Amino acid sequence: MAALRSLYAYIERYKYELIAGAFALIVTDALGLLPPWLIKLAIDHIGKTKGQTNFINPLLKYSILIVSTVGLQVLFRYYWRKHLFGISRKVEYDLRNDYFRHLQRLHWGFFQHTKTGDIMSRATNDLQAVREFLGIGSVIIIDTTVIISTCLMLMIVISPRLTIISLLPMLMVSIIVLKFSREIKRRFESVQGQLSEISSMVHESMAGIRVVQSYVQEANELNRFKRLNHQLIEKNLGLIKISGVFFPLMVLTTGGVAALILWVGGKEVIDGRLTLGSYVAFNGYLAMLTWPMAATGIMINLSQRGAASMQRIKEIMDVKPGICESQQSSASGRRLKGKIEIKSLTFSYSGNGNILTNINLKVDAGSSLAIAGPVGSGKSTLVKLILRIYDISPGSILIDDIDIREIPLKILREFIGYVEQEPFLFSDTIRENIVFGVKDVTAGEIDRAILVAGLDRDMRIFIDGLDTVIGERGITLSGGQRQRVVLARAIIKKPKILILDDAFSNLDAYTEDMVFKNIIGFLKDTTIILISHRVSTIKEADTIAVMENGKIAETGTHDELISKGGLYNRIYKKQIFSEMDLVEE
């Protein structure tokens, strides 16, 4: 239940609505106590005036009072439902916003190790369980407290003996119900976990639907889904079995108590120790206790579900962002120019062996650096560290002689454009994908970015032009078109530093060379860092750094590195010979 305490801060925001709703509910419950007492008075009045003709007017008075009471109940019931259920919706809204805001701050590594379907399930299924606990749960807490306390007082006033007799079986049931609570929580956690598994599987299958269909794996995917779905129904049935014990137990108990009171209370009426009106009123209040007893079971069920779901949400909310913002910034109010210096940088993921070792590089503002090297040599890791995806130690990365750890992330990333090998596009129009993250863009700027990215010829084949909807992750575009849309997105930003991490992998050599030259010409004052496997493009850079096994093997211009006869020279010759073989074929 500790997980539910974190909800107090959210409820505190709506304390006045909570007070108003609680007041309306208490008044509703108090009004509900009047009809049995009015009926008692009416029956006793009939008994006293038996054989008389003047008993009609008092009965009419009691009837009007009962109808008026019910009318007021309807009014106050509307207000408590509006406020108490409204609060649960507002807390759900706030919690969902905070959850998404927190996800936006988490580092990339978290999403590499956490299934998207699991994250989505917590944001939907678990938040719904928390809302149900807050909405129905708050009503039950107030309702049962008021009804049980007031009904018991009135029952004691009518007959202490009958009250004790009626309570003993109910107390025994309450003890039994409490023992079920832990098992309910355990089973509900299992159900929610299974829902996450299903969400993850569906998300993965739909994202890879082209692969599934091309390998004719639809039947296998369906069987996989059926297996997970079967496990879900089994777990749900297990939860239902234990939850279902509550209500039959309540009905059995209240029925047994009613039979007991019928016998004992009826005997007291016959013996003259209890009036008929008091007996009817007592049974009315006893019947009113049926709801709180049943509600106790519902409350335990909801609270355990809510606690389990809130715990799952907290597991995500408690994950630290991984990147700590500096309290004091040396870059506040300063426009970065793009000079980059990397000093004695060594880096590893979670201490599992160095990915980068003693990296030292310097890139002047407005110049270009190409990074070459074999697969797995640490090229992509190095450029991602400039974005401060991970914090580094030992070593440092400076931009304009300022350690990036002293630059607010928002400022740092606003000045950097980043294009990775796997282009990501949103399920929107080409226009919205290009202007993503940039405000007040003119049509001319969009056209210019398209031209620089080499996308202008492709735009002619789209019937709706820039307003063409490209589908989930740009599924309707070719690989090369997707890369050029993402390039246009980075170009229109006009960043001071542009990182191209194998961003031309789906383009042919001619188009790659053309686009890279366009970028260099258009973004003259931008520092460009390029990772590519094609020497024909790399050689256009001002400086080339060659990496091997996480280290800088050599640096220089294209001609300087060729003359050295090192790793770069071997890569160059290998590509030249490969191209010659292709020409001969």
Coordinates of C-alpha atoms in Angstrom, one line a residue:
M1 CA 0.0 0.0 0.0
A2 CA 3.1 2.3 0.2
A3 CA 2.8 2.9 -3.5
L4 CA -0.6 4.6 -3.0
R5 CA 0.9 7.2 -0.7
S6 CA 2.5 8.8 -3.7
L7 CA -1.1 9.8 -4.8
Y8 CA -1.5 12.1 -1.9
A9 CA 0.4 14.9 -3.7
Y10 CA -2.0 14.6 -6.7
I11 CA -5.2 14.5 -4.5
E12 CA -3.9 17.6 -2.5
R13 CA -4.4 19.7 -5.6
Y14 CA -8.1 19.1 -5.5
K15 CA -8.7 19.1 -1.7
Y16 CA -11.5 21.7 -1.9
E17 CA -13.4 19.6 -4.5
L18 CA -12.7 16.5 -2.3
I19 CA -14.2 18.3 0.8
A20 CA -17.2 19.4 -1.2
G21 CA -17.8 15.9 -2.6
A22 CA -17.3 14.3 0.8
F23 CA -19.8 16.7 2.3
A24 CA -22.4 16.0 -0.4
L25 CA -21.9 12.2 0.1
I26 CA -22.2 12.5 3.9
V27 CA -25.4 14.5 3.5
T28 CA -26.7 11.9 1.0
D29 CA -26.0 9.1 3.5
A30 CA -27.5 11.0 6.4
L31 CA -30.7 11.6 4.4
G32 CA -30.8 7.9 3.6
L33 CA -31.0 7.2 7.3
L34 CA -34.2 9.1 7.7
P35 CA -36.8 6.9 5.8
P36 CA -36.4 3.8 8.1
W37 CA -36.9 6.1 11.2
L38 CA -39.9 7.9 9.6
I39 CA -41.4 4.5 8.8
K40 CA -40.8 3.4 12.4
L41 CA -42.7 6.5 13.6
A42 CA -45.5 6.0 11.2
I43 CA -46.0 2.3 12.1
D44 CA -45.9 3.1 15.9
H45 CA -48.4 5.9 15.3
I46 CA -50.7 3.5 13.5
G47 CA -50.4 1.1 16.5
K48 CA -51.2 3.9 19.0
T49 CA -54.2 5.2 17.0
K50 CA -55.7 1.9 16.1
G51 CA -59.5 2.2 15.8
Q52 CA -59.3 6.0 15.5
T53 CA -60.2 8.1 12.4
N54 CA -57.6 10.9 12.8
F55 CA -54.5 9.0 11.9
I56 CA -54.5 9.9 8.1
N57 CA -53.0 13.4 8.4
P58 CA -49.9 12.3 10.4
L59 CA -49.3 9.5 7.9
L60 CA -49.5 12.0 5.0
K61 CA -46.9 14.1 6.8
Y62 CA -44.6 11.1 7.1
S63 CA -45.1 10.3 3.4
I64 CA -44.3 13.9 2.3
L65 CA -41.1 13.8 4.5
I66 CA -40.0 10.5 3.0
V67 CA -40.5 11.8 -0.6
S68 CA -38.7 15.1 0.2
T69 CA -35.8 13.2 1.7
V70 CA -35.5 11.1 -1.4
G71 CA -35.6 14.2 -3.6
L72 CA -32.8 15.8 -1.6
Q73 CA -30.8 12.6 -1.8
V74 CA -31.0 12.8 -5.6
L75 CA -29.7 16.3 -5.6
F76 CA -26.8 15.7 -3.3
R77 CA -26.0 12.4 -5.0
Y78 CA -25.4 14.3 -8.2
Y79 CA -22.9 16.7 -6.5
W80 CA -20.9 14.0 -4.8
R81 CA -20.6 12.0 -8.0
K82 CA -19.6 15.1 -10.0
H83 CA -16.8 16.0 -7.5
L84 CA -15.5 12.6 -6.3
F85 CA -15.5 10.9 -9.7
G86 CA -14.3 14.1 -11.3
I87 CA -11.3 14.2 -9.0
S88 CA -10.3 10.6 -10.1
R89 CA -10.4 11.7 -13.7
K90 CA -8.3 14.8 -13.0
V91 CA -5.7 12.8 -11.0
E92 CA -5.6 10.3 -13.9
Y93 CA -5.0 13.2 -16.3
D94 CA -2.2 14.7 -14.2
L95 CA -0.5 11.3 -13.5
R96 CA -0.6 10.4 -17.2
N97 CA 1.0 13.8 -18.1
D98 CA 3.7 13.4 -15.5
Y99 CA 4.3 9.8 -16.7
F100 CA 4.8 10.9 -20.3
R101 CA 6.9 13.9 -19.2
H102 CA 9.1 11.6 -17.2
L103 CA 9.5 9.3 -20.2
Q104 CA 10.7 12.2 -22.3
R105 CA 13.5 12.9 -19.9
L106 CA 14.8 9.3 -19.7
H107 CA 18.1 8.4 -21.4
W108 CA 18.2 6.3 -24.6
G109 CA 19.6 3.3 -22.8
F110 CA 16.3 2.9 -20.9
F111 CA 14.3 2.5 -24.0
Q112 CA 16.8 0.0 -25.4
H113 CA 16.1 -2.3 -22.5
T114 CA 12.4 -1.7 -21.9
K115 CA 9.6 -3.0 -24.2
T116 CA 7.5 -0.3 -25.8
G117 CA 4.3 -2.4 -25.2
D118 CA 5.1 -2.6 -21.5
I119 CA 5.5 1.2 -21.3
M120 CA 2.2 1.7 -23.1
S121 CA 0.4 -0.9 -20.9
R122 CA 1.4 1.0 -17.7
A123 CA 0.2 4.2 -19.3
T124 CA -3.3 2.7 -20.0
N125 CA -4.3 -0.4 -18.1
D126 CA -2.4 0.5 -14.9
L127 CA -3.6 4.1 -14.9
Q128 CA -7.1 2.9 -15.3
A129 CA -6.8 0.7 -12.2
V130 CA -5.5 3.6 -10.2
R131 CA -8.4 5.8 -11.4
E132 CA -10.9 3.2 -10.4
F133 CA -9.4 3.0 -7.0
L134 CA -9.5 6.8 -6.6
G135 CA -13.0 7.2 -7.9
I136 CA -15.0 4.3 -6.5
G137 CA -12.5 3.7 -3.7
S138 CA -12.9 7.2 -2.2
V139 CA -16.7 6.9 -2.4
I140 CA -16.6 3.6 -0.6
I141 CA -14.3 4.8 2.2
I142 CA -16.5 7.8 3.0
D143 CA -19.8 5.9 2.4
T144 CA -18.9 2.9 4.6
T145 CA -17.5 5.0 7.4
V146 CA -20.7 7.2 7.6
I147 CA -23.2 4.4 7.1
I148 CA -21.6 1.9 9.4
S149 CA -21.1 4.4 12.2
T150 CA -24.5 6.0 12.0
C151 CA -26.5 2.8 11.4
L152 CA -24.8 1.1 14.3
M153 CA -25.6 4.0 16.6
L154 CA -29.3 4.0 15.6
M155 CA -29.4 0.2 15.9
I156 CA -27.9 0.3 19.4
V157 CA -30.6 3.0 20.3
I158 CA -33.3 0.6 19.1
S159 CA -31.9 -2.6 20.5
P160 CA -28.4 -3.2 21.8
R161 CA -29.0 -7.0 22.1
L162 CA -30.1 -7.3 18.4
T163 CA -27.1 -5.2 17.4
I164 CA -24.6 -7.5 19.0
I165 CA -26.3 -10.6 17.6
S166 CA -26.2 -9.1 14.0
L167 CA -22.6 -7.9 14.2
L168 CA -20.9 -11.1 15.3
P169 CA -21.2 -13.0 11.9
M170 CA -20.2 -9.8 10.0
L171 CA -17.0 -9.4 12.0
M172 CA -16.0 -12.9 11.2
V173 CA -16.5 -12.3 7.5
S174 CA -14.4 -9.1 7.6
I175 CA -11.5 -11.1 9.1
I176 CA -11.8 -13.7 6.3
V177 CA -12.0 -11.0 3.6
L178 CA -8.8 -9.2 4.9
K179 CA -6.9 -12.4 4.5
F180 CA -7.7 -12.5 0.8
S181 CA -6.2 -9.0 0.1
R182 CA -2.5 -10.0 -0.4
E183 CA -3.5 -12.8 -2.8
I184 CA -5.6 -10.4 -4.8
K185 CA -2.7 -8.0 -5.2
R186 CA -0.3 -10.8 -6.3
R187 CA -2.7 -12.2 -8.9
F188 CA -3.6 -8.7 -10.2
E189 CA 0.1 -7.9 -10.7
S190 CA 0.4 -11.1 -12.7
V191 CA -2.6 -10.1 -14.9
Q192 CA -1.1 -6.6 -15.5
G193 CA 2.3 -8.1 -16.4
Q194 CA 0.6 -10.4 -18.9
L195 CA -1.2 -7.5 -20.4
S196 CA 2.2 -5.8 -20.9
E197 CA 3.5 -8.9 -22.6
I198 CA 0.5 -8.9 -25.0
S199 CA 0.9 -5.2 -25.7
S200 CA 4.6 -5.7 -26.5
M201 CA 4.0 -8.6 -28.7
V202 CA 1.3 -6.8 -30.7
H203 CA 3.4 -3.7 -31.1
E204 CA 6.4 -5.7 -32.3
S205 CA 4.3 -7.8 -34.7
M206 CA 2.6 -4.7 -36.2
A207 CA 5.9 -2.8 -36.5
G208 CA 7.4 -5.8 -38.4
I209 CA 4.3 -6.8 -40.4
R210 CA 6.2 -6.6 -43.7
V211 CA 8.8 -9.1 -42.4
V212 CA 6.0 -11.3 -41.0
Q213 CA 4.1 -11.4 -44.3
S214 CA 7.2 -11.8 -46.5
Y215 CA 8.3 -14.8 -44.5
V216 CA 4.7 -16.2 -44.3
Q217 CA 4.8 -16.2 -40.5
E218 CA 1.2 -15.0 -40.0
A219 CA 0.1 -18.3 -38.6
N220 CA 3.0 -18.5 -36.2
E221 CA 2.4 -14.9 -35.0
L222 CA -1.3 -15.8 -34.5
N223 CA -0.4 -18.9 -32.4
R224 CA 2.1 -16.8 -30.4
F225 CA -0.7 -14.3 -29.7
K226 CA -3.2 -17.0 -28.8
R227 CA -0.7 -18.5 -26.4
L228 CA -0.2 -15.2 -24.6
N229 CA -3.9 -14.5 -24.7
H230 CA -4.7 -17.9 -23.2
Q231 CA -2.2 -17.2 -20.4
L232 CA -4.1 -13.9 -19.8
I233 CA -7.5 -15.5 -19.5
E234 CA -6.1 -18.2 -17.2
K235 CA -4.6 -15.5 -14.9
N236 CA -7.8 -13.4 -15.1
L237 CA -9.9 -16.5 -14.2
G238 CA -7.6 -17.1 -11.2
L239 CA -8.2 -13.5 -10.1
I240 CA -12.0 -13.8 -10.6
K241 CA -12.1 -17.0 -8.5
I242 CA -10.7 -15.3 -5.5
S243 CA -12.5 -12.0 -6.0
G244 CA -15.8 -13.9 -6.5
V245 CA -15.6 -15.3 -3.0
F246 CA -16.5 -11.8 -1.6
F247 CA -20.0 -11.3 -2.8
P248 CA -21.5 -14.8 -2.2
L249 CA -20.0 -14.6 1.2
M250 CA -21.6 -11.2 1.8
V251 CA -25.0 -12.4 0.6
L252 CA -24.8 -15.6 2.7
T253 CA -23.8 -13.6 5.8
T254 CA -26.5 -10.9 5.4
G255 CA -29.1 -13.5 4.6
G256 CA -28.2 -15.5 7.7
V257 CA -28.2 -12.4 9.9
A258 CA -31.6 -11.4 8.5
A259 CA -33.0 -14.8 9.3
L260 CA -31.5 -14.7 12.8
I261 CA -32.9 -11.2 13.5
L262 CA -36.3 -12.3 12.1
W263 CA -36.5 -15.0 14.7
V264 CA -34.9 -13.2 17.7
G265 CA -36.5 -9.8 16.9
G266 CA -39.9 -11.3 16.1
K267 CA -39.9 -13.0 19.5
E268 CA -39.1 -9.7 21.2
V269 CA -42.0 -8.0 19.4
I270 CA -44.3 -10.8 20.5
D271 CA -43.0 -10.5 24.1
G272 CA -43.6 -6.8 24.0
R273 CA -40.0 -5.8 24.6
L274 CA -39.8 -4.2 21.1
T275 CA -42.4 -2.2 19.1
L276 CA -43.3 -3.3 15.6
G277 CA -42.0 0.1 14.2
S278 CA -38.7 -0.3 16.0
Y279 CA -38.4 -3.9 14.6
V280 CA -39.0 -2.6 11.0
A281 CA -36.6 0.3 11.5
F282 CA -33.9 -2.1 12.8
N283 CA -34.3 -4.4 9.8
G284 CA -34.1 -1.3 7.6
Y285 CA -30.8 -0.2 9.1
L286 CA -29.5 -3.8 9.0
A287 CA -30.3 -4.0 5.3
M288 CA -28.4 -0.7 4.8
L289 CA -25.3 -2.4 6.3
T290 CA -25.4 -4.9 3.5
W291 CA -23.8 -2.4 1.1
P292 CA -20.9 -1.4 3.4
M293 CA -20.1 -5.1 4.0
A294 CA -20.1 -5.8 0.3
A295 CA -18.3 -2.6 -0.4
T296 CA -15.5 -3.6 2.0
G297 CA -14.8 -6.5 -0.3
I298 CA -14.9 -4.2 -3.4
M299 CA -12.7 -1.8 -1.6
I300 CA -10.1 -4.4 -0.7
N301 CA -10.2 -5.6 -4.3
L302 CA -9.8 -2.1 -5.8
S303 CA -7.1 -1.0 -3.3
Q304 CA -5.0 -4.1 -4.0
R305 CA -5.4 -3.6 -7.8
G306 CA -4.6 0.1 -7.4
A307 CA -1.6 -0.6 -5.2
A308 CA -0.3 -3.1 -7.7
S309 CA -0.8 -0.8 -10.7
M310 CA 0.6 2.2 -8.9
Q311 CA 3.7 0.2 -8.0
R312 CA 4.2 -0.6 -11.7
I313 CA 3.8 3.0 -12.6
K314 CA 6.3 4.0 -9.9
E315 CA 8.8 1.5 -11.2
I316 CA 9.0 3.8 -14.3
M317 CA 8.7 7.1 -12.5
D318 CA 11.5 6.2 -10.1
V319 CA 14.0 5.6 -12.9
K320 CA 16.5 8.4 -12.8
P321 CA 17.0 10.4 -16.1
G322 CA 20.7 9.4 -16.2
I323 CA 21.8 12.8 -17.3
C324 CA 21.9 15.4 -14.5
E325 CA 21.5 19.0 -15.5
S326 CA 24.1 21.5 -14.2
Q327 CA 22.8 24.0 -11.7
Q328 CA 25.2 26.6 -13.1
S329 CA 25.6 27.1 -16.8
S330 CA 28.5 28.7 -18.6
A331 CA 26.5 28.9 -21.8
S332 CA 23.5 30.9 -20.6
G333 CA 22.6 33.6 -23.0
R334 CA 25.6 32.6 -25.2
R335 CA 25.2 31.5 -28.8
L336 CA 27.4 28.5 -29.6
K337 CA 29.6 28.6 -32.7
G338 CA 30.3 24.9 -33.1
K339 CA 34.0 24.4 -32.1
I340 CA 34.4 20.8 -30.7
E341 CA 37.3 19.4 -28.7
I342 CA 37.4 15.9 -27.2
K343 CA 40.0 15.4 -24.5
S344 CA 41.3 12.0 -23.2
L345 CA 37.8 10.5 -23.6
T346 CA 37.4 6.9 -22.4
F347 CA 33.9 5.4 -22.3
S348 CA 32.1 2.1 -21.5
Y349 CA 28.5 1.0 -21.2
S350 CA 27.8 0.1 -17.6
G351 CA 31.5 -0.7 -17.0
N352 CA 31.5 -3.7 -19.4
G353 CA 34.8 -3.1 -21.2
N354 CA 35.9 0.1 -22.9
I355 CA 34.1 1.1 -26.1
L356 CA 36.2 4.2 -26.5
T357 CA 39.8 4.6 -25.2
N358 CA 41.7 7.9 -24.8
I359 CA 40.0 9.8 -27.7
N360 CA 41.5 13.2 -28.5
L361 CA 40.0 15.2 -31.4
K362 CA 39.6 18.8 -32.3
V363 CA 37.2 20.2 -34.9
D364 CA 37.2 24.0 -35.7
A365 CA 33.8 25.8 -36.0
G366 CA 32.4 25.6 -39.5
S367 CA 34.8 22.8 -40.6
S368 CA 34.0 19.2 -41.4
L369 CA 35.2 16.0 -39.8
A370 CA 34.7 12.5 -41.3
I371 CA 35.1 9.4 -39.2
A372 CA 35.9 6.2 -40.9
G373 CA 36.7 2.7 -39.6
P374 CA 35.5 -0.9 -39.4
V375 CA 32.1 -1.9 -38.1
G376 CA 32.1 -1.9 -34.3
S377 CA 35.1 0.5 -33.9
G378 CA 33.1 3.0 -31.8
K379 CA 32.2 5.6 -34.4
S380 CA 28.5 5.9 -33.6
T381 CA 29.1 5.8 -29.8
L382 CA 31.6 8.7 -30.1
V383 CA 29.2 11.1 -32.0
K384 CA 26.3 10.2 -29.6
L385 CA 28.4 11.3 -26.7
I386 CA 28.5 14.8 -28.2
L387 CA 24.7 14.9 -27.8
R388 CA 25.3 13.9 -24.2
I389 CA 23.2 10.8 -24.4
Y390 CA 25.5 9.4 -21.7
D391 CA 27.7 11.3 -19.2
I392 CA 31.4 10.5 -19.6
S393 CA 34.2 9.9 -17.1
P394 CA 37.1 10.1 -17.5
G395 CA 37.7 12.7 -20.2
S396 CA 35.6 15.6 -21.5
I397 CA 33.9 17.0 -24.5
L398 CA 34.0 20.8 -25.0
I399 CA 31.9 22.9 -27.3
D400 CA 33.3 26.5 -27.7
D401 CA 35.7 25.6 -24.8
I402 CA 32.7 24.8 -22.5
D403 CA 32.3 21.3 -21.1
I404 CA 29.0 20.0 -22.4
R405 CA 28.1 19.0 -18.8
E406 CA 27.9 22.7 -18.1
I407 CA 25.5 23.4 -21.0
P408 CA 21.8 22.8 -20.4
L409 CA 20.6 19.9 -22.4
K410 CA 17.9 22.0 -24.1
I411 CA 20.5 24.5 -25.4
L412 CA 23.0 21.8 -26.3
R413 CA 20.6 19.8 -28.4
E414 CA 18.9 22.8 -30.0
F415 CA 22.3 23.7 -31.5
I416 CA 22.9 20.1 -32.8
G417 CA 21.3 18.4 -35.7
Y418 CA 21.5 14.6 -35.6
V419 CA 20.7 12.1 -38.4
E420 CA 21.2 8.4 -37.7
Q421 CA 21.4 5.4 -40.0
E422 CA 17.9 4.2 -39.2
P423 CA 15.6 7.1 -40.1
F424 CA 12.6 7.6 -37.9
L425 CA 9.5 9.3 -39.4
F426 CA 6.1 10.0 -37.8
S427 CA 2.8 8.8 -39.2
D428 CA 2.1 12.2 -40.6
T429 CA 2.6 14.3 -43.8
I430 CA 6.0 14.9 -45.4
R431 CA 5.7 18.6 -44.4
E432 CA 5.1 17.9 -40.7
N433 CA 8.1 15.4 -40.6
I434 CA 10.4 18.0 -42.2
V435 CA 9.4 20.9 -39.9
F436 CA 9.3 18.8 -36.7
G437 CA 10.8 20.7 -33.9
V438 CA 11.2 24.0 -35.8
K439 CA 8.9 27.0 -35.4
D440 CA 7.8 29.6 -37.9
V441 CA 9.1 27.9 -41.1
T442 CA 8.4 29.5 -44.4
A443 CA 7.5 27.6 -47.6
G444 CA 10.8 28.8 -49.1
E445 CA 12.8 27.3 -46.3
I446 CA 11.0 24.0 -46.7
D447 CA 11.7 24.0 -50.5
R448 CA 15.4 24.9 -49.9
A449 CA 15.8 22.0 -47.4
I450 CA 14.2 19.6 -49.8
L451 CA 16.5 20.8 -52.6
V452 CA 19.6 20.4 -50.5
A453 CA 18.6 16.9 -49.3
G454 CA 18.1 15.9 -52.9
L455 CA 14.4 15.2 -52.4
D456 CA 13.1 17.6 -55.0
R457 CA 12.8 15.1 -57.8
D458 CA 11.0 12.6 -55.6
M459 CA 8.4 15.3 -54.6
R460 CA 7.1 15.4 -58.1
I461 CA 5.8 11.8 -57.9
F462 CA 3.7 12.5 -54.8
I463 CA 0.2 13.5 -55.8
D464 CA -0.4 15.5 -52.6
G465 CA 3.2 16.8 -52.5
L466 CA 4.2 17.9 -49.0
D467 CA 0.8 17.0 -47.7
T468 CA 1.3 13.3 -48.6
V469 CA 0.7 11.1 -45.5
I470 CA 3.6 8.7 -45.4
G471 CA 2.1 6.0 -43.0
E472 CA 3.5 4.4 -39.9
R473 CA 7.3 5.2 -39.7
G474 CA 7.2 6.3 -43.4
I475 CA 6.2 2.9 -44.6
T476 CA 5.1 4.2 -48.0
L477 CA 8.5 5.7 -48.8
S478 CA 11.6 3.9 -50.0
G479 CA 14.7 3.7 -47.7
G480 CA 16.4 6.4 -49.6
Q481 CA 13.4 8.7 -49.5
R482 CA 13.0 8.2 -45.8
Q483 CA 16.7 9.2 -45.2
R484 CA 16.4 12.3 -47.3
V485 CA 13.2 13.4 -45.5
V486 CA 15.2 13.1 -42.2
L487 CA 18.1 14.9 -43.8
A488 CA 15.8 17.8 -44.8
R489 CA 14.5 17.9 -41.2
A490 CA 18.1 18.4 -39.9
I491 CA 19.0 20.9 -42.7
I492 CA 15.9 23.1 -42.1
K493 CA 17.0 23.4 -38.4
K494 CA 20.2 25.1 -39.5
P495 CA 22.2 23.7 -36.6
K496 CA 25.6 24.9 -35.6
I497 CA 26.7 21.3 -35.4
L498 CA 25.4 18.6 -37.8
I499 CA 26.1 14.9 -37.1
L500 CA 25.5 12.5 -39.9
D501 CA 25.8 9.0 -38.6
D502 CA 25.9 6.8 -41.7
A503 CA 22.9 9.0 -42.8
F504 CA 23.5 8.1 -46.5
S505 CA 23.5 4.3 -46.2
N506 CA 20.4 3.9 -48.4
L507 CA 21.6 6.3 -51.1
D508 CA 23.7 5.4 -54.1
A509 CA 27.2 6.8 -54.4
Y510 CA 26.3 9.5 -56.8
T511 CA 23.4 10.8 -54.7
E512 CA 25.4 10.6 -51.5
D513 CA 28.2 12.6 -53.0
M514 CA 25.7 15.2 -54.4
V515 CA 23.8 15.6 -51.1
F516 CA 26.9 15.9 -49.0
K517 CA 28.3 18.6 -51.2
N518 CA 24.9 20.4 -51.1
I519 CA 25.0 20.3 -47.3
I520 CA 28.6 21.6 -47.1
G521 CA 27.6 24.4 -49.5
F522 CA 24.4 25.4 -47.8
L523 CA 25.5 25.1 -44.1
K524 CA 28.8 26.9 -44.6
D525 CA 29.1 28.0 -40.9
T526 CA 28.0 24.6 -39.6
T527 CA 30.4 22.1 -38.0
I528 CA 29.7 18.8 -39.8
I529 CA 30.7 15.4 -38.5
L530 CA 30.2 12.6 -41.0
I531 CA 30.3 8.8 -40.5
S532 CA 30.3 6.9 -43.8
H533 CA 31.7 3.8 -45.3
R534 CA 32.2 5.4 -48.7
V535 CA 35.6 7.0 -49.1
S536 CA 34.3 8.9 -52.2
T537 CA 32.2 11.0 -49.7
I538 CA 34.6 11.0 -46.8
K539 CA 37.4 12.5 -48.8
E540 CA 35.4 15.8 -49.2
A541 CA 35.8 16.5 -45.4
D542 CA 38.4 18.9 -44.1
T543 CA 39.7 16.3 -41.7
I544 CA 39.4 12.5 -41.5
A545 CA 39.7 10.5 -38.3
V546 CA 40.1 6.7 -38.7
M547 CA 39.0 4.6 -35.7
E548 CA 39.9 1.0 -34.9
N549 CA 39.0 -1.0 -31.7
G550 CA 37.7 2.2 -30.0
K551 CA 40.8 4.2 -30.6
I552 CA 41.9 6.9 -33.1
A553 CA 44.3 5.1 -35.4
E554 CA 45.2 8.1 -37.6
T555 CA 44.0 11.6 -38.6
G556 CA 44.6 13.9 -41.5
T557 CA 43.3 14.9 -44.9
H558 CA 42.4 12.4 -47.6
D559 CA 45.8 12.9 -49.3
E560 CA 47.8 12.8 -46.1
L561 CA 46.2 9.5 -45.0
I562 CA 46.7 7.9 -48.4
S563 CA 50.4 8.8 -48.3
K564 CA 50.7 7.3 -44.8
G565 CA 49.7 3.9 -46.1
G566 CA 47.8 2.9 -43.0
L567 CA 44.3 1.7 -42.2
Y568 CA 42.6 4.4 -44.3
N569 CA 44.7 3.6 -47.3
R570 CA 43.7 -0.1 -47.0
I571 CA 40.0 0.8 -46.8
Y572 CA 40.4 3.1 -49.8
K573 CA 42.1 0.6 -52.0
K574 CA 39.6 -2.1 -51.0
Q575 CA 36.7 0.1 -52.1
I576 CA 38.5 1.1 -55.3
F577 CA 39.1 -2.6 -56.2
S578 CA 35.5 -3.5 -55.3
E579 CA 34.1 -0.8 -57.6
M580 CA 36.4 -1.9 -60.4
D581 CA 35.1 -5.4 -60.1
L582 CA 31.6 -4.2 -60.3
V583 CA 32.4 -2.2 -63.4
E584 CA 34.0 -5.2 -65.1
E585 CA 30.9 -7.4 -64.3

